[in-house]
Amino acid sequence: MKSDPSIIVKKGRNPGKIVTIMGGVHGNEPCGVEALRKAIEEIEIINGKVYFIFANLAAYALGIRQTQMNLNRAFRHGNSLTGEEKTSYERIRALELMPYLRKSVALLDIHSSSNQRSTPFIICEPHSFDVAKRLPFPIRSHGWDKIEPGGTDYYVNKNPFKGKGICIECGYHLDPEAPKRAYESILIFLRLMNMVDGDKNIPINSAQKQIDASFIYHTKTDFSVVSGSFPDFGRINEGTVIGYDGNRAITAPFDGVVIFPQNCGGPGEEAFIFGREE
Ligand SMILES: [Zn+2]
């Protein structure tokens, strides 16, 4: 691999695991980048090797989420991408980053949200729950690989040795707690991977809820969320109107939770995700 200033490699003096910690997959999310910088400066790796990756450089320089496609959908098989997506900056960047992820037994990918009321939560599949349960988040959710393939965590989960792909959504972009939560998660993650000094016996967060992300609703025409809207992971009952696709009311198909409901201007957009509390 050629040297790349956006990829900082920190190596311990002893052998150990290889993991990746990423920030800035979306260029308008300063939380991960801030936590990464602090971690690079302050954390001493004792065992193994960490790739600290500043992911979407072009979008970050512009302060926008993405330049040509969502980097967090670009880690898919090329067959499932459109011609435009294949030549996009984000796809090319994903191809550059894939070799690092293929070597990693675990990934911590740090995100934040544009929603001021956003609830911090974890995205991972059940084989990573042992880590997720110890992170300082009120919610862990799974099922995303099937409804939103192509994320960094999806790619690591697909490793032949079944890496632990973990994505953390740390809250609102500008909430000062978000980078703190991210940094604390980095420390816990590295302790659990036995890569740093410090107590490895991290207690389980028993108050953490588990949500299955069941499906994603794509618009037929456009979408407006009902007034009053919903907090992320807000519980709603079967039959409750979530919003309107054109003139058609879209209701909760079962008692569950709404995640990321948003107004959409056209067809085929991601209006909301619907999940089930387990
Ligand atoms: Zn993000």
PDB file of N, CA, C and O in Angstrom, residues 99-143:
ATOM      1  N   PRO A  99      -8.618  -2.182   0.908  1.00  0.00           N
ATOM      2  CA  PRO A  99      -7.543  -3.074   1.369  1.00  0.00           C
ATOM      3  C   PRO A  99      -7.278  -2.962   2.877  1.00  0.00           C
ATOM      4  O   PRO A  99      -6.947  -3.964   3.521  1.00  0.00           O
ATOM      5  N   TYR A 100      -7.465  -1.770   3.438  1.00  0.00           N
ATOM      6  CA  TYR A 100      -7.264  -1.598   4.885  1.00  0.00           C
ATOM      7  C   TYR A 100      -8.373  -2.323   5.655  1.00  0.00           C
ATOM      8  O   TYR A 100      -8.123  -2.959   6.668  1.00  0.00           O
ATOM      9  N   LEU A 101      -9.583  -2.183   5.152  1.00  0.00           N
ATOM     10  CA  LEU A 101     -10.711  -2.832   5.830  1.00  0.00           C
ATOM     11  C   LEU A 101     -10.626  -4.349   5.721  1.00  0.00           C
ATOM     12  O   LEU A 101     -10.999  -5.074   6.640  1.00  0.00           O
ATOM     13  N   ARG A 102     -10.113  -4.828   4.590  1.00  0.00           N
ATOM     14  CA  ARG A 102      -9.988  -6.288   4.422  1.00  0.00           C
ATOM     15  C   ARG A 102      -9.020  -6.886   5.430  1.00  0.00           C
ATOM     16  O   ARG A 102      -9.140  -8.036   5.814  1.00  0.00           O
ATOM     17  N   LYS A 103      -8.044  -6.095   5.855  1.00  0.00           N
ATOM     18  CA  LYS A 103      -7.062  -6.589   6.830  1.00  0.00           C
ATOM     19  C   LYS A 103      -7.561  -6.470   8.260  1.00  0.00           C
ATOM     20  O   LYS A 103      -6.919  -6.974   9.178  1.00  0.00           O
ATOM     21  N   SER A 104      -8.642  -5.750   8.473  1.00  0.00           N
ATOM     22  CA  SER A 104      -9.060  -5.398   9.835  1.00  0.00           C
ATOM     23  C   SER A 104     -10.032  -6.421  10.409  1.00  0.00           C
ATOM     24  O   SER A 104     -11.014  -6.772   9.760  1.00  0.00           O
ATOM     25  N   VAL A 105      -9.752  -6.837  11.643  1.00  0.00           N
ATOM     26  CA  VAL A 105     -10.690  -7.753  12.305  1.00  0.00           C
ATOM     27  C   VAL A 105     -11.874  -6.986  12.885  1.00  0.00           C
ATOM     28  O   VAL A 105     -12.900  -7.579  13.209  1.00  0.00           O
ATOM     29  N   ALA A 106     -11.711  -5.670  13.011  1.00  0.00           N
ATOM     30  CA  ALA A 106     -12.824  -4.868  13.523  1.00  0.00           C
ATOM     31  C   ALA A 106     -12.681  -3.429  13.028  1.00  0.00           C
ATOM     32  O   ALA A 106     -11.575  -2.971  12.732  1.00  0.00           O
ATOM     33  N   LEU A 107     -13.822  -2.774  12.941  1.00  0.00           N
ATOM     34  CA  LEU A 107     -13.880  -1.387  12.478  1.00  0.00           C
ATOM     35  C   LEU A 107     -14.774  -0.591  13.410  1.00  0.00           C
ATOM     36  O   LEU A 107     -15.864  -1.049  13.780  1.00  0.00           O
ATOM     37  N   LEU A 108     -14.323   0.606  13.770  1.00  0.00           N
ATOM     38  CA  LEU A 108     -15.189   1.559  14.454  1.00  0.00           C
ATOM     39  C   LEU A 108     -15.298   2.766  13.534  1.00  0.00           C
ATOM     40  O   LEU A 108     -14.311   3.463  13.293  1.00  0.00           O
ATOM     41  N   ASP A 109     -16.480   2.978  12.970  1.00  0.00           N
ATOM     42  CA  ASP A 109     -16.691   4.075  12.025  1.00  0.00           C
ATOM     43  C   ASP A 109     -17.596   5.112  12.714  1.00  0.00           C
ATOM     44  O   ASP A 109     -18.696   4.788  13.152  1.00  0.00           O
ATOM     45  N   ILE A 110     -17.093   6.361  12.803  1.00  0.00           N
ATOM     46  CA  ILE A 110     -17.745   7.370  13.652  1.00  0.00           C
ATOM     47  C   ILE A 110     -18.537   8.373  12.815  1.00  0.00           C
ATOM     48  O   ILE A 110     -17.987   9.018  11.918  1.00  0.00           O
ATOM     49  N   HIS A 111     -19.815   8.517  13.148  1.00  0.00           N
ATOM     50  CA  HIS A 111     -20.707   9.442  12.431  1.00  0.00           C
ATOM     51  C   HIS A 111     -21.406  10.376  13.414  1.00  0.00           C
ATOM     52  O   HIS A 111     -21.444  10.123  14.618  1.00  0.00           O
ATOM     53  N   SER A 112     -22.015  11.443  12.857  1.00  0.00           N
ATOM     54  CA  SER A 112     -22.915  12.279  13.644  1.00  0.00           C
ATOM     55  C   SER A 112     -24.074  12.682  12.744  1.00  0.00           C
ATOM     56  O   SER A 112     -24.077  12.377  11.555  1.00  0.00           O
ATOM     57  N   SER A 113     -25.058  13.360  13.338  1.00  0.00           N
ATOM     58  CA  SER A 113     -26.317  13.586  12.633  1.00  0.00           C
ATOM     59  C   SER A 113     -26.629  15.071  12.479  1.00  0.00           C
ATOM     60  O   SER A 113     -26.256  15.884  13.325  1.00  0.00           O
ATOM     61  N   SER A 114     -27.367  15.405  11.415  1.00  0.00           N
ATOM     62  CA  SER A 114     -27.788  16.796  11.221  1.00  0.00           C
ATOM     63  C   SER A 114     -29.035  17.110  12.044  1.00  0.00           C
ATOM     64  O   SER A 114     -29.457  18.257  12.143  1.00  0.00           O
ATOM     65  N   ASN A 115     -29.644  16.085  12.629  1.00  0.00           N
ATOM     66  CA  ASN A 115     -30.860  16.255  13.414  1.00  0.00           C
ATOM     67  C   ASN A 115     -30.498  16.643  14.854  1.00  0.00           C
ATOM     68  O   ASN A 115     -29.824  15.892  15.549  1.00  0.00           O
ATOM     69  N   GLN A 116     -30.970  17.834  15.257  1.00  0.00           N
ATOM     70  CA  GLN A 116     -30.624  18.311  16.595  1.00  0.00           C
ATOM     71  C   GLN A 116     -31.209  17.438  17.694  1.00  0.00           C
ATOM     72  O   GLN A 116     -30.738  17.447  18.825  1.00  0.00           O
ATOM     73  N   ARG A 117     -32.268  16.691  17.355  1.00  0.00           N
ATOM     74  CA  ARG A 117     -32.901  15.826  18.364  1.00  0.00           C
ATOM     75  C   ARG A 117     -32.429  14.382  18.227  1.00  0.00           C
ATOM     76  O   ARG A 117     -33.068  13.468  18.736  1.00  0.00           O
ATOM     77  N   SER A 118     -31.374  14.177  17.485  1.00  0.00           N
ATOM     78  CA  SER A 118     -30.986  12.805  17.188  1.00  0.00           C
ATOM     79  C   SER A 118     -30.563  12.039  18.446  1.00  0.00           C
ATOM     80  O   SER A 118     -29.981  12.598  19.372  1.00  0.00           O
ATOM     81  N   THR A 119     -30.893  10.771  18.472  1.00  0.00           N
ATOM     82  CA  THR A 119     -30.529   9.883  19.564  1.00  0.00           C
ATOM     83  C   THR A 119     -29.255   9.142  19.172  1.00  0.00           C
ATOM     84  O   THR A 119     -29.214   8.551  18.104  1.00  0.00           O
ATOM     85  N   PRO A 120     -28.222   9.178  19.992  1.00  0.00           N
ATOM     86  CA  PRO A 120     -27.015   8.404  19.648  1.00  0.00           C
ATOM     87  C   PRO A 120     -27.338   6.906  19.584  1.00  0.00           C
ATOM     88  O   PRO A 120     -28.084   6.395  20.428  1.00  0.00           O
ATOM     89  N   PHE A 121     -26.808   6.237  18.607  1.00  0.00           N
ATOM     90  CA  PHE A 121     -27.044   4.794  18.512  1.00  0.00           C
ATOM     91  C   PHE A 121     -25.927   4.104  17.746  1.00  0.00           C
ATOM     92  O   PHE A 121     -25.124   4.752  17.092  1.00  0.00           O
ATOM     93  N   ILE A 122     -25.933   2.781  17.861  1.00  0.00           N
ATOM     94  CA  ILE A 122     -24.904   1.942  17.234  1.00  0.00           C
ATOM     95  C   ILE A 122     -25.547   1.106  16.145  1.00  0.00           C
ATOM     96  O   ILE A 122     -26.649   0.593  16.324  1.00  0.00           O
ATOM     97  N   ILE A 123     -24.826   0.974  15.041  1.00  0.00           N
ATOM     98  CA  ILE A 123     -25.235   0.061  13.974  1.00  0.00           C
ATOM     99  C   ILE A 123     -24.199  -1.061  13.922  1.00  0.00           C
ATOM    100  O   ILE A 123     -23.000  -0.790  13.755  1.00  0.00           O
ATOM    101  N   CYS A 124     -24.667  -2.282  14.091  1.00  0.00           N
ATOM    102  CA  CYS A 124     -23.764  -3.423  13.899  1.00  0.00           C
ATOM    103  C   CYS A 124     -24.629  -4.666  13.795  1.00  0.00           C
ATOM    104  O   CYS A 124     -25.823  -4.628  14.048  1.00  0.00           O
ATOM    105  N   GLU A 125     -24.014  -5.760  13.416  1.00  0.00           N
ATOM    106  CA  GLU A 125     -24.764  -7.012  13.329  1.00  0.00           C
ATOM    107  C   GLU A 125     -24.498  -7.815  14.618  1.00  0.00           C
ATOM    108  O   GLU A 125     -23.572  -7.489  15.368  1.00  0.00           O
ATOM    109  N   PRO A 126     -25.319  -8.851  14.873  1.00  0.00           N
ATOM    110  CA  PRO A 126     -25.250  -9.525  16.187  1.00  0.00           C
ATOM    111  C   PRO A 126     -23.861 -10.051  16.575  1.00  0.00           C
ATOM    112  O   PRO A 126     -23.555 -10.118  17.768  1.00  0.00           O
ATOM    113  N   HIS A 127     -23.010 -10.377  15.599  1.00  0.00           N
ATOM    114  CA  HIS A 127     -21.696 -10.911  15.988  1.00  0.00           C
ATOM    115  C   HIS A 127     -20.804  -9.830  16.612  1.00  0.00           C
ATOM    116  O   HIS A 127     -19.731 -10.143  17.124  1.00  0.00           O
ATOM    117  N   SER A 128     -21.257  -8.569  16.585  1.00  0.00           N
ATOM    118  CA  SER A 128     -20.501  -7.485  17.218  1.00  0.00           C
ATOM    119  C   SER A 128     -21.176  -6.960  18.488  1.00  0.00           C
ATOM    120  O   SER A 128     -20.722  -5.985  19.082  1.00  0.00           O
ATOM    121  N   PHE A 129     -22.258  -7.604  18.903  1.00  0.00           N
ATOM    122  CA  PHE A 129     -22.980  -7.126  20.095  1.00  0.00           C
ATOM    123  C   PHE A 129     -22.108  -7.145  21.352  1.00  0.00           C
ATOM    124  O   PHE A 129     -22.308  -6.342  22.256  1.00  0.00           O
ATOM    125  N   ASP A 130     -21.139  -8.076  21.413  1.00  0.00           N
ATOM    126  CA  ASP A 130     -20.286  -8.124  22.607  1.00  0.00           C
ATOM    127  C   ASP A 130     -19.552  -6.792  22.791  1.00  0.00           C
ATOM    128  O   ASP A 130     -19.359  -6.338  23.920  1.00  0.00           O
ATOM    129  N   VAL A 131     -19.171  -6.159  21.694  1.00  0.00           N
ATOM    130  CA  VAL A 131     -18.533  -4.837  21.778  1.00  0.00           C
ATOM    131  C   VAL A 131     -19.602  -3.761  21.984  1.00  0.00           C
ATOM    132  O   VAL A 131     -19.500  -2.925  22.893  1.00  0.00           O
ATOM    133  N   ALA A 132     -20.636  -3.796  21.163  1.00  0.00           N
ATOM    134  CA  ALA A 132     -21.668  -2.745  21.197  1.00  0.00           C
ATOM    135  C   ALA A 132     -22.265  -2.575  22.599  1.00  0.00           C
ATOM    136  O   ALA A 132     -22.479  -1.447  23.062  1.00  0.00           O
ATOM    137  N   LYS A 133     -22.495  -3.681  23.274  1.00  0.00           N
ATOM    138  CA  LYS A 133     -23.136  -3.631  24.604  1.00  0.00           C
ATOM    139  C   LYS A 133     -22.293  -2.887  25.627  1.00  0.00           C
ATOM    140  O   LYS A 133     -22.788  -2.531  26.694  1.00  0.00           O
ATOM    141  N   ARG A 134     -21.023  -2.686  25.319  1.00  0.00           N
ATOM    142  CA  ARG A 134     -20.114  -2.020  26.270  1.00  0.00           C
ATOM    143  C   ARG A 134     -19.824  -0.573  25.874  1.00  0.00           C
ATOM    144  O   ARG A 134     -19.037   0.111  26.538  1.00  0.00           O
ATOM    145  N   LEU A 135     -20.439  -0.117  24.813  1.00  0.00           N
ATOM    146  CA  LEU A 135     -20.204   1.267  24.376  1.00  0.00           C
ATOM    147  C   LEU A 135     -21.260   2.194  24.991  1.00  0.00           C
ATOM    148  O   LEU A 135     -22.383   1.755  25.273  1.00  0.00           O
ATOM    149  N   PRO A 136     -20.909   3.473  25.182  1.00  0.00           N
ATOM    150  CA  PRO A 136     -21.812   4.382  25.901  1.00  0.00           C
ATOM    151  C   PRO A 136     -22.946   4.921  25.015  1.00  0.00           C
ATOM    152  O   PRO A 136     -23.004   6.116  24.700  1.00  0.00           O
ATOM    153  N   PHE A 137     -23.844   4.024  24.613  1.00  0.00           N
ATOM    154  CA  PHE A 137     -24.957   4.404  23.740  1.00  0.00           C
ATOM    155  C   PHE A 137     -26.248   3.793  24.268  1.00  0.00           C
ATOM    156  O   PHE A 137     -26.228   2.656  24.752  1.00  0.00           O
ATOM    157  N   PRO A 138     -27.362   4.519  24.138  1.00  0.00           N
ATOM    158  CA  PRO A 138     -28.621   3.976  24.646  1.00  0.00           C
ATOM    159  C   PRO A 138     -29.236   2.900  23.741  1.00  0.00           C
ATOM    160  O   PRO A 138     -30.142   2.188  24.175  1.00  0.00           O
ATOM    161  N   ILE A 139     -28.767   2.839  22.480  1.00  0.00           N
ATOM    162  CA  ILE A 139     -29.400   1.920  21.516  1.00  0.00           C
ATOM    163  C   ILE A 139     -28.341   1.224  20.678  1.00  0.00           C
ATOM    164  O   ILE A 139     -27.385   1.855  20.216  1.00  0.00           O
ATOM    165  N   ARG A 140     -28.520  -0.071  20.474  1.00  0.00           N
ATOM    166  CA  ARG A 140     -27.781  -0.778  19.416  1.00  0.00           C
ATOM    167  C   ARG A 140     -28.827  -1.276  18.424  1.00  0.00           C
ATOM    168  O   ARG A 140     -29.929  -1.665  18.809  1.00  0.00           O
ATOM    169  N   SER A 141     -28.469  -1.233  17.148  1.00  0.00           N
ATOM    170  CA  SER A 141     -29.428  -1.673  16.140  1.00  0.00           C
ATOM    171  C   SER A 141     -28.722  -2.559  15.135  1.00  0.00           C
ATOM    172  O   SER A 141     -27.532  -2.399  14.880  1.00  0.00           O
ATOM    173  N   HIS A 142     -29.485  -3.496  14.590  1.00  0.00           N
ATOM    174  CA  HIS A 142     -28.905  -4.414  13.606  1.00  0.00           C
ATOM    175  C   HIS A 142     -29.877  -4.554  12.443  1.00  0.00           C
ATOM    176  O   HIS A 142     -30.973  -4.008  12.468  1.00  0.00           O
ATOM    177  N   GLY A 143     -29.451  -5.278  11.421  1.00  0.00           N
ATOM    178  CA  GLY A 143     -30.319  -5.484  10.255  1.00  0.00           C
ATOM    179  C   GLY A 143     -30.000  -4.541   9.111  1.00  0.00           C
ATOM    180  O   GLY A 143     -30.611  -4.604   8.047  1.00  0.00           O
TER     181      GLY A 143
END
